[in-house]
Amino acid sequence: MYLKRLELHGFKSFAQKAVLDFDPGLTAIVGPNGSGKSNVADAIRWVMGEQSLKLLRGKKSEDVIFAGSDKKSKLSMAEVSLYFDNKDHKLPYDYNEVVIARRLYRNGESEYLINKNRVRLLDVVDALLRSGFGATNYAVIGQGTIDQLVLAGPAEIKNLIEDASGVKPYYLKKEKTIRRLAQTEENLTSVSQLIAEIEPRLRSLKRQAKRMEEREAVAAQLAGLQLEYFGGQIYLLETELDSVSEALQLKKRVVAGLESEITAFQKNLEKDEQQSTKSSTFVDELDSRLKHLEDRKLALLEQLAEISGKLKIDPAATRNFSEFQRQFEAILNQLRPDNIEEVKRSLKKLVSDFSNAKNDELLKQKQVLTRELEQIVKDMEEQRAAKNKLLTEEKQKKQFLTAEEKKFRTKSNELNELKDEQNLILIEKAKLDTRMENLTKEIREAFGGMPEMLSQHKKAPGNPDLPNQILKFKRQLELAGGVDEQVLNEYRETQQRFDYLSAQVKDLSAAVADLKTVLEELDLVIKKQFDEAFSRISDKFAEYFRILFNGGKAHMNLLREDVAEVDDDNLSAEALAEADNDDQTEEPKTHREIVGIEIKATPPGKKLATIQALSGGERALTAIALLCALLASYPSPFVVLDEVDAALDEANSIRFASILGTLAHQTQFITITHNRETMRQAHTLYGVTMDDAGVSKILSIKLEKAEAIAE
Ligand code: ATP
């Protein structure tokens, strides 16, 4: 990578576009005083992102825009472009040529461009840093500022070496790491403090929660025992209830059977009684019929007596009539069902014995009446027989009914007894139901509802000691006190927070340890790289000093100071508290740190003196020796030197030019000079002139012309 071309347009005295093409080696820019040579250096400095107005030799930023002259009006914009050959891709772009440009408008608008794309200043600085400009602070050495390299002080010199050696990025990283470490340690402290604050509360909550957990365990055991106990009780009651219900069902069936039997029996009895009433009515009927027959019989007897009287009425007959009547009645009274015929014959004989009258008519009548009488007597016999039969039947029926009623009463009594028994069973069942209700209530009270598990525990009780055990656990529970959900919640939350914070402490402690390791590693890298750089640069410096001064002696000293260390190995809350107590007794640790580099220079034949004591030329030479040492050890892509050789005498100029010629193999130099020796070393020479309009122009010239200009 090297600078191929510089284009300026509107930058300071370069009102017109000016182009300078460069070779990788040494380019010298020559020209009369005030022609605008330093403006070229300024332009390079400016396009590389320089913000310092002082270094740019202006008062305000727009001072870099062509300000106009008597003959030419001012411009509104300044633009400078650097064309880099990037075949080695040192600039972090995938192009063989990279153009970095900066523009500024009079209205203050400003822009940076990389390959015509707008970028930020940061991108430009970053690209240049990464391309191998260890630092831009000696990429352009301004006119009369070379001795600043050595005059700036030990810290600045150390800084130069650090820049050159490339440890600066490590320093940045270290600074970042230290900031992160401080932040992490701060976080760790506050988290540790938080933990220390909640720890006592957590301990107390833990104790309470543990007690509650133990109580829960007792409650669980109690519940188990109660389940077993109640399960057993329910089993017993249900078994009893089952058998009582079964007995009740059985009894109900028997009662119902007997009831229907009694109903049927009653119906039959009623029927029989009705029939009995009917047959006694019939007996009454027979009685009245007999009476009627009796009456008729008497009437007939009267009629017959009358007829008999008419048939033969003689005194004897009359006399005998009462005899006849007596005999007749005597015969009739002998009448029995089995001697009817005999009675009839006796009556006929009596009649014929007493009948003297041969009156047929009367006889006929008598015969008719006698037949009727006979019939009536017969009927009466029949009726009597029927009545007797009925009466016998009725008697039998009554006896039957009496027996039946007795049976009915027996059955009714039996039914009543059964019903009494049924009621006893019902009472028994009601008692059992009440016991079941009470048990259920007890279970609900114990469990706050019916536990689902209960059904699994319905079995015959096997442990007679259960009630005692339950009582024991109940007492234990009473002693353990209640469960406070709020305390449990607070415990859970506090424990969660404690765990979270502990995890944070762990993470943060690990992060602190990691960051410390990173710091140690960075310190090692920095130390190694710096030591190497210091040793190389200080050797070269001594060498260049001897060359440039043609003798003498110079060397670089590392300046060290004690720097306080922070002891932060253990940042737990307790450790912090202890650390507070130990504060008075323990001395803070320190370590020695390099704070700067001192240059000691002794030109030939002189005594060892400070830099300030050297002459201007000597200082410039010492500074050049340092610059050369830096470039020889860590070559920069290019360096612009604005009249760094101004104060050198001829002999020194020759030595310097020779060194420059050698260094130009690895670093591109653009040097603004009036020095002939330097011009001679240059591969390319540019002349800068200023026309009468105050506008600088660039012209490519030959060495002779350059020498003439130098004259
Ligand atoms: P020397 O050899 O004396 O150091 P030099 O060639 O380095 O001279 P410069 O310092 O580069 O000269 O140029 C200075 C000139 O540039 C001055 O004449 C000054 O007027 C001119 N100049 C500076 N800024 C502007 C500007 N903004 N507009 C116009 N001209 C400017």
Coordinates of C-alpha atoms in Angstrom, one line a residue, residues 138 156-167 529-530 533-535 537-538 556 597 626 630 634:
Y138 CA 3.9 11.2 12.9
E156 CA 4.5 11.3 24.9
I157 CA 7.6 9.4 23.9
K158 CA 6.3 6.3 25.5
N159 CA 3.1 7.0 23.6
L160 CA 5.0 7.2 20.3
I161 CA 6.6 3.8 21.0
E162 CA 3.3 2.3 22.0
D163 CA 1.7 3.6 18.8
A164 CA 4.5 2.3 16.7
S165 CA 4.5 -1.1 18.4
G166 CA 0.8 -1.6 17.9
V167 CA 0.0 -2.1 21.6
Q529 CA 5.2 -6.2 22.7
F530 CA 6.2 -3.0 24.4
A533 CA 9.4 -2.4 20.7
F534 CA 11.3 -0.5 23.3
S535 CA 14.4 -2.7 22.9
I537 CA 13.5 1.3 19.0
S538 CA 16.0 2.3 21.7
M556 CA 16.3 5.8 26.3
I597 CA 10.5 7.2 28.5
L626 CA 14.0 9.0 17.0
L630 CA 10.5 4.4 14.9
Y634 CA 7.9 -0.2 12.5

